[in-house]
Short mmCIF file of C-alpha atoms in Angstrom, two decimals:
data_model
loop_
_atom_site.label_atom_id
_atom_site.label_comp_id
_atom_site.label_asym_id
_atom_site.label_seq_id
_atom_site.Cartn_x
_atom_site.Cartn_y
_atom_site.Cartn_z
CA UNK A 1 87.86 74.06 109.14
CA UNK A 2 90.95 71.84 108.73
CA UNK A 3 94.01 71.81 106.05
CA UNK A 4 91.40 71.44 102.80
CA UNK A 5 92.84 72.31 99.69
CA UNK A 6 92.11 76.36 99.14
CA UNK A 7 90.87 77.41 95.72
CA UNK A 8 92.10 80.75 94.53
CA UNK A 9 89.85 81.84 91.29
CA UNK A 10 91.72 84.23 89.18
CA UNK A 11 96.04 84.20 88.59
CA UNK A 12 96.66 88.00 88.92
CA UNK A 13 98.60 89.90 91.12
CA UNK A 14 95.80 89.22 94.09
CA UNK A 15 95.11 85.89 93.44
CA UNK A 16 99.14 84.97 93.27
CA UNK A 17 99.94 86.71 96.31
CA UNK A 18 97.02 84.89 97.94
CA UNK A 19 98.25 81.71 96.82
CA UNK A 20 101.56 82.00 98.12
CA UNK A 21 100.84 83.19 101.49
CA UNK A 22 98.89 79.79 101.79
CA UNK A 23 101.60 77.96 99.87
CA UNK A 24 104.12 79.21 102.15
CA UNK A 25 102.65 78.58 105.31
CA UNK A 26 101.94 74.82 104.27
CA UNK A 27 98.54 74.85 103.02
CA UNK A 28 97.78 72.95 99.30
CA UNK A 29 96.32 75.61 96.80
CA UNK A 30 94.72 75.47 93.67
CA UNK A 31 94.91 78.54 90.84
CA UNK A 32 92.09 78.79 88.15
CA UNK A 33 93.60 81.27 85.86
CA UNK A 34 91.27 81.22 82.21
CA UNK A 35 94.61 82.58 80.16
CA UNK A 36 95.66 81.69 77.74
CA UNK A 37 92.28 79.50 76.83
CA UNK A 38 90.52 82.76 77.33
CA UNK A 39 92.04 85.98 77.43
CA UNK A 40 90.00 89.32 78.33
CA UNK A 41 90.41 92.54 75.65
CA UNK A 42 92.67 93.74 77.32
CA UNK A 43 95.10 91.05 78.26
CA UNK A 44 97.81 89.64 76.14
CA UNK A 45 99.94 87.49 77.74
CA UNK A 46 99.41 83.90 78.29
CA UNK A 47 101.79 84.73 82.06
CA UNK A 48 100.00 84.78 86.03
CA UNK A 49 100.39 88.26 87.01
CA UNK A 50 100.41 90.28 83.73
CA UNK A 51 100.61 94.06 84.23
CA UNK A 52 97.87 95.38 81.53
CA UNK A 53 98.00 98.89 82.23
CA UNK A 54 101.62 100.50 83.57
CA UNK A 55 104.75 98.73 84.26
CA UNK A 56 105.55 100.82 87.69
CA UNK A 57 104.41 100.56 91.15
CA UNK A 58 104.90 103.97 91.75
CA UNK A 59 106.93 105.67 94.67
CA UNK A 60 109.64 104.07 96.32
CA UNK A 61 109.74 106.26 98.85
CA UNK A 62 109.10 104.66 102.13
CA UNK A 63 107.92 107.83 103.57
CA UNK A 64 104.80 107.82 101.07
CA UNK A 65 102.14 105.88 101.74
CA UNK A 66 102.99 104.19 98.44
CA UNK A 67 106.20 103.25 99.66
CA UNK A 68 105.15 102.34 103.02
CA UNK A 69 102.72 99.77 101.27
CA UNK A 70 105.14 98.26 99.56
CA UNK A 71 107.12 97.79 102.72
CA UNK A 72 104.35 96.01 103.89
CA UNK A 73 104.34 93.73 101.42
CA UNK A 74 107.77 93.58 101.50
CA UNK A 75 107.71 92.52 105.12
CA UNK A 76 104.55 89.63 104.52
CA UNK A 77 106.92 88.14 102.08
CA UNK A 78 105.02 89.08 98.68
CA UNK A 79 106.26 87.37 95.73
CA UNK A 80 105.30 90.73 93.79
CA UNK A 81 107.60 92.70 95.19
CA UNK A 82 110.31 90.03 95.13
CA UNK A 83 109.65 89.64 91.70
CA UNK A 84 109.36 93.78 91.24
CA UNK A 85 113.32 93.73 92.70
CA UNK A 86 114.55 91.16 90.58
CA UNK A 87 112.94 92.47 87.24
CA UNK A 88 113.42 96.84 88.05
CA UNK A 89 114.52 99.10 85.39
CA UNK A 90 115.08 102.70 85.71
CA UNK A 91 112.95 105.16 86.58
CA UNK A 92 113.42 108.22 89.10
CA UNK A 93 111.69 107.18 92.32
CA UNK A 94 109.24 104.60 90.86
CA UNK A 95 109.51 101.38 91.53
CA UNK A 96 109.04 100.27 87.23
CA UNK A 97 109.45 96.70 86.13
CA UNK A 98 110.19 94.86 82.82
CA UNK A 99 107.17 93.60 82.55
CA UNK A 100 107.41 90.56 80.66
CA UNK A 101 110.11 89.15 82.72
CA UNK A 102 108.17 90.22 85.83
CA UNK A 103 105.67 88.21 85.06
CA UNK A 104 107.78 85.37 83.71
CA UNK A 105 109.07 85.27 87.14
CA UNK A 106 106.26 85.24 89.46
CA UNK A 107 104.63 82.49 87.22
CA UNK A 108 107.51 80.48 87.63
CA UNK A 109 107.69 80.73 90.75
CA UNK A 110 103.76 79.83 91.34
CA UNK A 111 104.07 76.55 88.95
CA UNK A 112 107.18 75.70 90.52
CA UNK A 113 105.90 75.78 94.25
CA UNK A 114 105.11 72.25 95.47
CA UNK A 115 101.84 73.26 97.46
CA UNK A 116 100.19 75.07 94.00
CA UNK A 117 98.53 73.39 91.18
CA UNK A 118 97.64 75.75 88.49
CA UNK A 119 94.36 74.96 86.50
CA UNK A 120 94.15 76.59 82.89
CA UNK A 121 90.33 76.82 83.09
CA UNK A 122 87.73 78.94 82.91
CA UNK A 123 85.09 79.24 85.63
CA UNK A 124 81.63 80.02 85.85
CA UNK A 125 80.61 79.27 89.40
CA UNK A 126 81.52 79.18 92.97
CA UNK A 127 82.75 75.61 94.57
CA UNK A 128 79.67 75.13 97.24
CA UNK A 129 82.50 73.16 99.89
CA UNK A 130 85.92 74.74 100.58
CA UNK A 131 87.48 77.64 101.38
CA UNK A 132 87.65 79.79 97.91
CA UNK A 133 89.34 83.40 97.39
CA UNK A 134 87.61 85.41 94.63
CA UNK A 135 90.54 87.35 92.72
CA UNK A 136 89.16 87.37 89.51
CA UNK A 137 90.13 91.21 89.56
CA UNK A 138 88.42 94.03 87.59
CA UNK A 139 88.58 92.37 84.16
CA UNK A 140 86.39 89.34 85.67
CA UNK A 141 84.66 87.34 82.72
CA UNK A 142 81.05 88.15 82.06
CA UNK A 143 80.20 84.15 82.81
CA UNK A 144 81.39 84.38 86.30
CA UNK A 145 80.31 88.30 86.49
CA UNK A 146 76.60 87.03 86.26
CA UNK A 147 77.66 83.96 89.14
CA UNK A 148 78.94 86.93 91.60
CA UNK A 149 75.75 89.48 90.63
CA UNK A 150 73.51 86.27 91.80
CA UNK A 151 75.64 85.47 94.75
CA UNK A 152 75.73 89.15 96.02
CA UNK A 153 72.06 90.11 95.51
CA UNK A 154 72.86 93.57 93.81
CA UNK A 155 74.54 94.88 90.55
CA UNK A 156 77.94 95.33 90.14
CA UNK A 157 79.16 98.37 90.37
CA UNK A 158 81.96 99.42 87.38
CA UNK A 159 83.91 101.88 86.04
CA UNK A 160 86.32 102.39 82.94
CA UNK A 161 89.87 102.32 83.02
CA UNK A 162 92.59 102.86 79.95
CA UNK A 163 95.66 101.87 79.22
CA UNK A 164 98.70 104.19 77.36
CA UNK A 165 100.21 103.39 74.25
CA UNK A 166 103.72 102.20 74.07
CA UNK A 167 105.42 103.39 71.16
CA UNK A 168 109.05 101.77 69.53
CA UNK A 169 112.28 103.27 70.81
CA UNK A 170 113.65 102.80 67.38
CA UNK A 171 110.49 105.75 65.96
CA UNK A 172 111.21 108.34 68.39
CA UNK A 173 113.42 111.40 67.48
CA UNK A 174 115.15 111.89 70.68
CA UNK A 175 116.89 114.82 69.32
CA UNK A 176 114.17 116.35 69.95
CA UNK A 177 113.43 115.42 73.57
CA UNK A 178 115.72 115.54 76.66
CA UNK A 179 116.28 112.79 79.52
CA UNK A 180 115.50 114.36 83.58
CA UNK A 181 113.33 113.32 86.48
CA UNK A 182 110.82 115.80 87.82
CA UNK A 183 113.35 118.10 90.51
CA UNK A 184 116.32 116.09 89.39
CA UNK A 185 115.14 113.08 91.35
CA UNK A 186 116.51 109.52 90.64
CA UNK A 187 118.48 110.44 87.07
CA UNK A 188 117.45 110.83 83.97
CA UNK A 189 115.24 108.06 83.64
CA UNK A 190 112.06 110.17 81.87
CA UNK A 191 112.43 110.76 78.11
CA UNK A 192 110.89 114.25 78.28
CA UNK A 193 109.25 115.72 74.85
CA UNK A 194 108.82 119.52 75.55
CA UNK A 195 106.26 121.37 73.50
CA UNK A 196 105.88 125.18 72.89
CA UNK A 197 102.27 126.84 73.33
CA UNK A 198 101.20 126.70 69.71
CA UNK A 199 102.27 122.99 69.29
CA UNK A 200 99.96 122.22 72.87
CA UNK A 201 96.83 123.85 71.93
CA UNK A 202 97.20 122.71 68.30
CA UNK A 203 97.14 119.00 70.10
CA UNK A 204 95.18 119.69 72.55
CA UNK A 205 92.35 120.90 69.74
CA UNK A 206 92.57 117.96 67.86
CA UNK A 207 92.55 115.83 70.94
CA UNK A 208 89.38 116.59 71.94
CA UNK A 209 87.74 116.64 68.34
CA UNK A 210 89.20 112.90 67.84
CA UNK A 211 86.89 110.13 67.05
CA UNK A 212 86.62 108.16 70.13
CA UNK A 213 85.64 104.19 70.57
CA UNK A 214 81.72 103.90 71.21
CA UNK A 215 81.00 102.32 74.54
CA UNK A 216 78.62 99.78 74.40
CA UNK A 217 74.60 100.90 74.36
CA UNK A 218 74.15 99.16 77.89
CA UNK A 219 77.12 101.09 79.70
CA UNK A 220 77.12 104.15 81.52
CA UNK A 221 80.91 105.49 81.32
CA UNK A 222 81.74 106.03 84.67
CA UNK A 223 85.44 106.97 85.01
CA UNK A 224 87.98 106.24 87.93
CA UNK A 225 88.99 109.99 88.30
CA UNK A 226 92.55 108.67 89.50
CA UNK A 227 93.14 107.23 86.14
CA UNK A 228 90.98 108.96 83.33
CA UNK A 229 91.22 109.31 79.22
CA UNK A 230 93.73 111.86 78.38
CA UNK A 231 90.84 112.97 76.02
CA UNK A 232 88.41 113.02 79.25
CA UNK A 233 90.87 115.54 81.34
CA UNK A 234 91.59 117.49 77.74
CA UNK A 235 87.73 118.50 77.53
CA UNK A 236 87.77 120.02 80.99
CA UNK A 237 90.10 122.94 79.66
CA UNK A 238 92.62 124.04 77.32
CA UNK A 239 95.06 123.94 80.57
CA UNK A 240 94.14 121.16 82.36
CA UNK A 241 96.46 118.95 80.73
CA UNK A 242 99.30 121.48 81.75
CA UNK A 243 98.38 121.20 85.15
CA UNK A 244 98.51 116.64 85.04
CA UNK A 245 100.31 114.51 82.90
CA UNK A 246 101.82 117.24 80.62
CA UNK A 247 102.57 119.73 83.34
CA UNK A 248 106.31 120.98 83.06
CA UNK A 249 106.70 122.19 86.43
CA UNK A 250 110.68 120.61 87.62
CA UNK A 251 111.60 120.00 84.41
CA UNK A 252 114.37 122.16 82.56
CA UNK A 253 115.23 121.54 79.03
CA UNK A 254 118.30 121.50 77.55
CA UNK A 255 118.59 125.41 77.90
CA UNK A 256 117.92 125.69 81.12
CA UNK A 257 114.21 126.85 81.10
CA UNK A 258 111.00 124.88 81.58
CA UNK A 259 108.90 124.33 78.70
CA UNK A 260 105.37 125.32 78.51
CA UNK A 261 104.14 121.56 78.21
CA UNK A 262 106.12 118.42 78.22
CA UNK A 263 105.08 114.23 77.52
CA UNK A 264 107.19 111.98 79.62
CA UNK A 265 108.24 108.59 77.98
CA UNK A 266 108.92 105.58 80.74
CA UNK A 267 111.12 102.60 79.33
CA UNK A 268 108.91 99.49 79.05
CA UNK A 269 111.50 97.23 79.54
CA UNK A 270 115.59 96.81 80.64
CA UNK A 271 116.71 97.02 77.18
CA UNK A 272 115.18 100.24 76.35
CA UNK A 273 113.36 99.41 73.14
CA UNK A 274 110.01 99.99 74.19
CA UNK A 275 108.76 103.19 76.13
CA UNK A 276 105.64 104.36 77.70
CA UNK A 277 103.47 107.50 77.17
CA UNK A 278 103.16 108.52 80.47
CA UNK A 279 99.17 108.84 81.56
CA UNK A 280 98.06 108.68 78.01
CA UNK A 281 95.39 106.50 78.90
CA UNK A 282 93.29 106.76 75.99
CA UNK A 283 90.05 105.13 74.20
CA UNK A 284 90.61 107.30 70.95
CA UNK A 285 90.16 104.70 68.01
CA UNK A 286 93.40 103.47 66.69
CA UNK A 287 93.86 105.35 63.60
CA UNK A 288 93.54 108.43 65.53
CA UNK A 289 95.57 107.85 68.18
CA UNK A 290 98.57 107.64 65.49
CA UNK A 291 96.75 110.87 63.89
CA UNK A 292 97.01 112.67 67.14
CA UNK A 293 99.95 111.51 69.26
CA UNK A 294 102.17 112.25 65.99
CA UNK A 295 101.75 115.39 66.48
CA UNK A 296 103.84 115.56 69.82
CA UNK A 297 107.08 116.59 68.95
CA UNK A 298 109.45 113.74 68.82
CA UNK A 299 106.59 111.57 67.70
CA UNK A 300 106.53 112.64 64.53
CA UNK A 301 107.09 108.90 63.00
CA UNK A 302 106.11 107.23 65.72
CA UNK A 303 105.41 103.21 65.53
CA UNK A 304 103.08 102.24 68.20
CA UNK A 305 103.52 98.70 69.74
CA UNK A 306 100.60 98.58 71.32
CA UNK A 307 97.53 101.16 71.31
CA UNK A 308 95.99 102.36 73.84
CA UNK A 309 92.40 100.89 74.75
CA UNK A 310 89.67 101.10 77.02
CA UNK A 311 88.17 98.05 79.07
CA UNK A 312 85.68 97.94 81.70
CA UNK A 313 86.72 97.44 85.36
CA UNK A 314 84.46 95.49 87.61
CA UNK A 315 83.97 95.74 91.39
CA UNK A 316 81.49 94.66 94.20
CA UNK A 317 79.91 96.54 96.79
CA UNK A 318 82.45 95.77 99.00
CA UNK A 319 80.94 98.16 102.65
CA UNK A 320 77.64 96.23 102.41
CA UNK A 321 79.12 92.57 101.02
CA UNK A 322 82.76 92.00 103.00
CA UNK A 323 83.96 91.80 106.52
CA UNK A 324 87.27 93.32 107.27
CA UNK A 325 89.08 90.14 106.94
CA UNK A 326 87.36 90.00 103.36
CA UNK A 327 84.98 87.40 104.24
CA UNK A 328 82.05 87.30 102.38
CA UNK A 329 79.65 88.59 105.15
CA UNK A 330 76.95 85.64 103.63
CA UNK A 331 79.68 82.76 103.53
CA UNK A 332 82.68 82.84 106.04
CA UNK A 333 84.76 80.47 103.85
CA UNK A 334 84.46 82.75 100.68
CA UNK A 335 86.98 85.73 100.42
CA UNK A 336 87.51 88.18 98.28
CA UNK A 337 90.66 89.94 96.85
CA UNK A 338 91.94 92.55 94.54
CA UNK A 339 90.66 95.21 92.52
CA UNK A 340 87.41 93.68 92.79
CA UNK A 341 86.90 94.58 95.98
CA UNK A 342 87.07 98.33 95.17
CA UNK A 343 90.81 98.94 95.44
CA UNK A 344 92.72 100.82 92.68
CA UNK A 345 96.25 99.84 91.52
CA UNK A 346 98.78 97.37 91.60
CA UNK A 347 100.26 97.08 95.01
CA UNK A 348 96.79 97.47 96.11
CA UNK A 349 95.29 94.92 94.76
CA UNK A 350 98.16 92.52 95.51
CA UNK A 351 98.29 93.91 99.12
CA UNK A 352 94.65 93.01 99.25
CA UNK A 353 95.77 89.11 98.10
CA UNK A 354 98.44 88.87 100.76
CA UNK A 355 95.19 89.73 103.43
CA UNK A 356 93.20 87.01 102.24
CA UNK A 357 95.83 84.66 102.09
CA UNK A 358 96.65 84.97 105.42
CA UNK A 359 93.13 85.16 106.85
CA UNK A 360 92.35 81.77 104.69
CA UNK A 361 95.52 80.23 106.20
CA UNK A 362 93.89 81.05 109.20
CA UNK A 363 90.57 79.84 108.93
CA UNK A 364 92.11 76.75 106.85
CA UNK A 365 93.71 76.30 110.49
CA UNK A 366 90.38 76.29 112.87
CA UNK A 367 91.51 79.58 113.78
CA UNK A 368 89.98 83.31 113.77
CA UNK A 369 90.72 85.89 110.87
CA UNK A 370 92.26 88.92 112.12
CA UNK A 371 92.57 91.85 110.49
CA UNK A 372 95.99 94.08 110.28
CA UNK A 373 95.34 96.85 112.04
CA UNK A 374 94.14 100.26 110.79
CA UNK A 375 96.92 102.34 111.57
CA UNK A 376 98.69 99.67 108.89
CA UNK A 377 98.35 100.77 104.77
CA UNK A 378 96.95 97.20 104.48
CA UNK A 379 94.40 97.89 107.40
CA UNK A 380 93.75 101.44 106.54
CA UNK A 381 92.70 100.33 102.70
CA UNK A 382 90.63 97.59 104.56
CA UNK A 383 88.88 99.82 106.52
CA UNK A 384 87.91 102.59 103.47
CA UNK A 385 86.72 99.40 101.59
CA UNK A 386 84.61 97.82 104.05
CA UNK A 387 83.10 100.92 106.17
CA UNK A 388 79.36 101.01 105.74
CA UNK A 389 78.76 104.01 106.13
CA UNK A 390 80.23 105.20 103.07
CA UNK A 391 78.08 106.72 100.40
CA UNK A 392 78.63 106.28 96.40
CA UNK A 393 81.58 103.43 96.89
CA UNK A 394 84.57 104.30 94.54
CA UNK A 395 87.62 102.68 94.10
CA UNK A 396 90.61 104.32 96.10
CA UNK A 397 94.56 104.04 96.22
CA UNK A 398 96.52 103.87 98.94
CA UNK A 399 97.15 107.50 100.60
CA UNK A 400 97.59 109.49 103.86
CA UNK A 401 94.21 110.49 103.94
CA UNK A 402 92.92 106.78 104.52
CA UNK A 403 95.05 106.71 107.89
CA UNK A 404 94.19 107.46 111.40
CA UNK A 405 95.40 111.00 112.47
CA UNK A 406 98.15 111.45 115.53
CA UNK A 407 96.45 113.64 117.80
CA UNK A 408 99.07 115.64 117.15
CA UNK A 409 101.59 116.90 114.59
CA UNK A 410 103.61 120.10 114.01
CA UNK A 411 104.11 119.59 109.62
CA UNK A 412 102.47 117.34 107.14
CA UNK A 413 106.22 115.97 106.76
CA UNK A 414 106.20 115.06 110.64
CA UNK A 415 102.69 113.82 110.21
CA UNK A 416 103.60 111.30 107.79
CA UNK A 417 106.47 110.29 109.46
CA UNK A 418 105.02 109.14 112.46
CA UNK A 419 102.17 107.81 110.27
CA UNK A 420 104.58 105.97 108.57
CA UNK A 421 106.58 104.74 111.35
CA UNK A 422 103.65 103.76 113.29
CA UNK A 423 102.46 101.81 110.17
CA UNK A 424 105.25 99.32 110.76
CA UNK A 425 105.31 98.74 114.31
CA UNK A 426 101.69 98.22 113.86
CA UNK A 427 102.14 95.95 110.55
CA UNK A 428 105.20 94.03 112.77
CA UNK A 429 103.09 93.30 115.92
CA UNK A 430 100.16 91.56 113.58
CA UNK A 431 102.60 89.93 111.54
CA UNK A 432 104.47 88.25 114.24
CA UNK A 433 101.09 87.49 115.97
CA UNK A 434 100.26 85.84 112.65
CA UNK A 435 103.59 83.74 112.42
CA UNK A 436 103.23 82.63 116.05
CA UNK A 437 100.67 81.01 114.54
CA UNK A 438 101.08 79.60 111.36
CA UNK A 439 105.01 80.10 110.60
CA UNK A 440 105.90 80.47 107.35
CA UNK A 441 108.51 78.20 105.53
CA UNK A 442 110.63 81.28 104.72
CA UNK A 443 110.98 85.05 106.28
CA UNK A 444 111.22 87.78 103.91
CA UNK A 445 112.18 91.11 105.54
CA UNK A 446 111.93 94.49 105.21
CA UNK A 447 113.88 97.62 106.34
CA UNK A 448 114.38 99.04 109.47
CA UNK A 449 113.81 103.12 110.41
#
């Protein structure tokens, strides 16, 4: 189709890692981000690549399929990552950033590029020449929501996600608490607030009698199960909160024994100051958030920095609309990338960016798309988002499950080994394939196993 200028719509983790794959590999790109002349509900930063929910990109392990994504990545050369290694703090076997200089970084790095013009600019339709890469992500404005509906011929599917409070370093008694990872792995980066059974079902009663943020008359709450309302998960059972994010299981307290409920605090950034309520995803109305979450112990004067809130998420019906190289099975030069295509979580939707970068480089070069393969993370989350013969399309992380089976395996462990291991070979042969033909300006690599 020749070297036009690509437009990327949307300056999140997809659409940046999109852009940079082109941008690296020579092609001209242009970024319409609508911050800061239009910020979502849930966004506060005027920064490309702002992390509204979390700070971490969970397991660092390469032998989960977490890890093994972000090896991936690693390998494509995504500025997320290298942004992720530069801007790390502590925390057990997470990969957790600092998240304002994380993003201060990557934007940098995107306005600094010579092949990327950012556009501060809100928009409400499609370009109708060009190659363009959708990444407007799952807080997608409702002008350009309505522009997609039209262009994809059915509804939008959505769910509700929520995003934790983080609560002033400076408020928290942490006489009270005790620092440990879960099984003593990766330090003590986890500010653990143990609580005895008459403090948990107190909380746990007046968690689920809270007054709760009204959703809107027109919208059915339908939750992502991977990332529900604390309040949601408390109404299933007095216990069920013991068994998720409060469950004390590997954790010993200061006496040696493991309490009968525990909150976990994450550091929000490298000086400490801020921390995290770990999956206290809430839409509890503000004054009862500080009502309820004061009663944790340790919380007891608790300032919170920043409430927790609930936004809607928006995705597409990616198995009937997208090919596996995230074409836009109507138009071939329209991709799409992100969480709106029906992946869940950071390195998945920026995985999902560094795929439709390349396959636009491609296609920017008169040449076929290719898809990584499926034994890959990248081509296994491809494959669960495009396969039409799934029923009642969800949005899905990254996990074992997604992968092709060995014929053959003795353990689970083993299993994932070789899945894992096969991953990268597979990952390696389609990259260099890729490079062969459209080099990139710089390699970024990986590690070897």
């Amino acid at each position: 189709m020749g070297h036009e200028n690509v437009v990327v719509i949307g300056g999140g983790l997809a659409g940046c890692e999109a852009a940079w794959q082109l941008a690296r590999r020579g092609f001209n790109v242009t970024i319409c981000e609508m911050k800061p002349l239009k910020m979502s509900e849930a966004h506060r930063s005027p920064y490309l690549a702002e992390l509204v929910c979390s700070n971490s990109f969970r397991s660092s392990d390469l032998f989960s399929a977490a890890g093994l994504l972000k090896e991936e990545m690693r390998r494509a050369g995504s500025i997320v990552m290298e942004a992720a290694a530069k801007t790390a703090i502590p925390a057990g076997q997470a990969l957790a950033v600092d998240r304002e200089k994380f993003s201060a970084y990557v934007t940098w790095h995107i306005e600094t590029h010579p092949n990327i013009k950012v556009e501060r600019k809100e928009v409400d339709d499609i370009p109708s020449e060009g190659i363009v890469i959708i990444a407007t992500g799952p807080l997608t404005s409702e002008k350009f929501s309505e522009r997609i509906s039209i262009m994809t011929g059915r509804e939008h599917l959505y769910f509700y996600d929520a995003i934790s409070p983080i609560v002033d370093a400076s408020s928290i008694d942490f006489n009270i608490g005790f620092r440990a990872s879960r099984y003593n792995k990766g330090g003590d980066d986890y500010l653990n607030l143990p609580m005895n059974k008459e403090e948990y079902e107190a909380f746990v009663r007046e968690l689920v009698s809270a007054k709760r943020v009204p959703l809107r008359f027109f919208e059915k709450p339908i939750f992502f199960e991977g990332c529900l309302p604390i309040e949601e998960m408390a109404e299933k059972g007095v216990d069920t909160l013991r068994f998720g994010p409060l469950k004390p299981v590997g954790l010993r307290d200061m006496r040696g024994l493991e309490p009968y409920a525990v909150v976990q605090l994450r550091a929000e950034n490298l000086d400490g100051t801020m921390y995290n309520m770990v999956g206290f995803q809430t839409r509890l109305t503000y004054p009862e958030q500080k009502r309820v979450f004061r009663m944790i112990p340790g919380l007891g004067n608790a300032e919170f920095l920043r409430y927790g809130s609930m936004h809607r998420n928006t995705y597409i019906n990616s198995p009937i609309l997208l090919e596996k190289t995230l074409q836009f099975k109507k138009d071939e030069r329209i991709f799409f990338a992100g969480q709106i295509t029906g992946v869940e979580g950071y390195i998945e939707s920026a995985s999902m960016g560094i795929v439709a970068g390349i396959e636009a480089a491609l296609l920017s070069d008169s040449r076929k798309p290719v898809p990584p393969p499926p034994e890959t993370a990248m081509g296994a989350l491809i494959k669960y988002i495009t396969d039409i013969r799934r029923k009642n399309f969800q949005p899905m992380k990254i996990n074992f499950g997604l992968f092709p089976l060995p014929e053959r395996g003795p353990g689970r462990a083993k299993r994932e080994a070789f899945i894992v291991r096969r991953a990268i070979d597979a990952f390696e042969r389609w990259l260099e394939d890729i490079d062969r033909k459209i080099p990139p300006m710089e390699l970024h690599g990986g590690v070897s196993i």
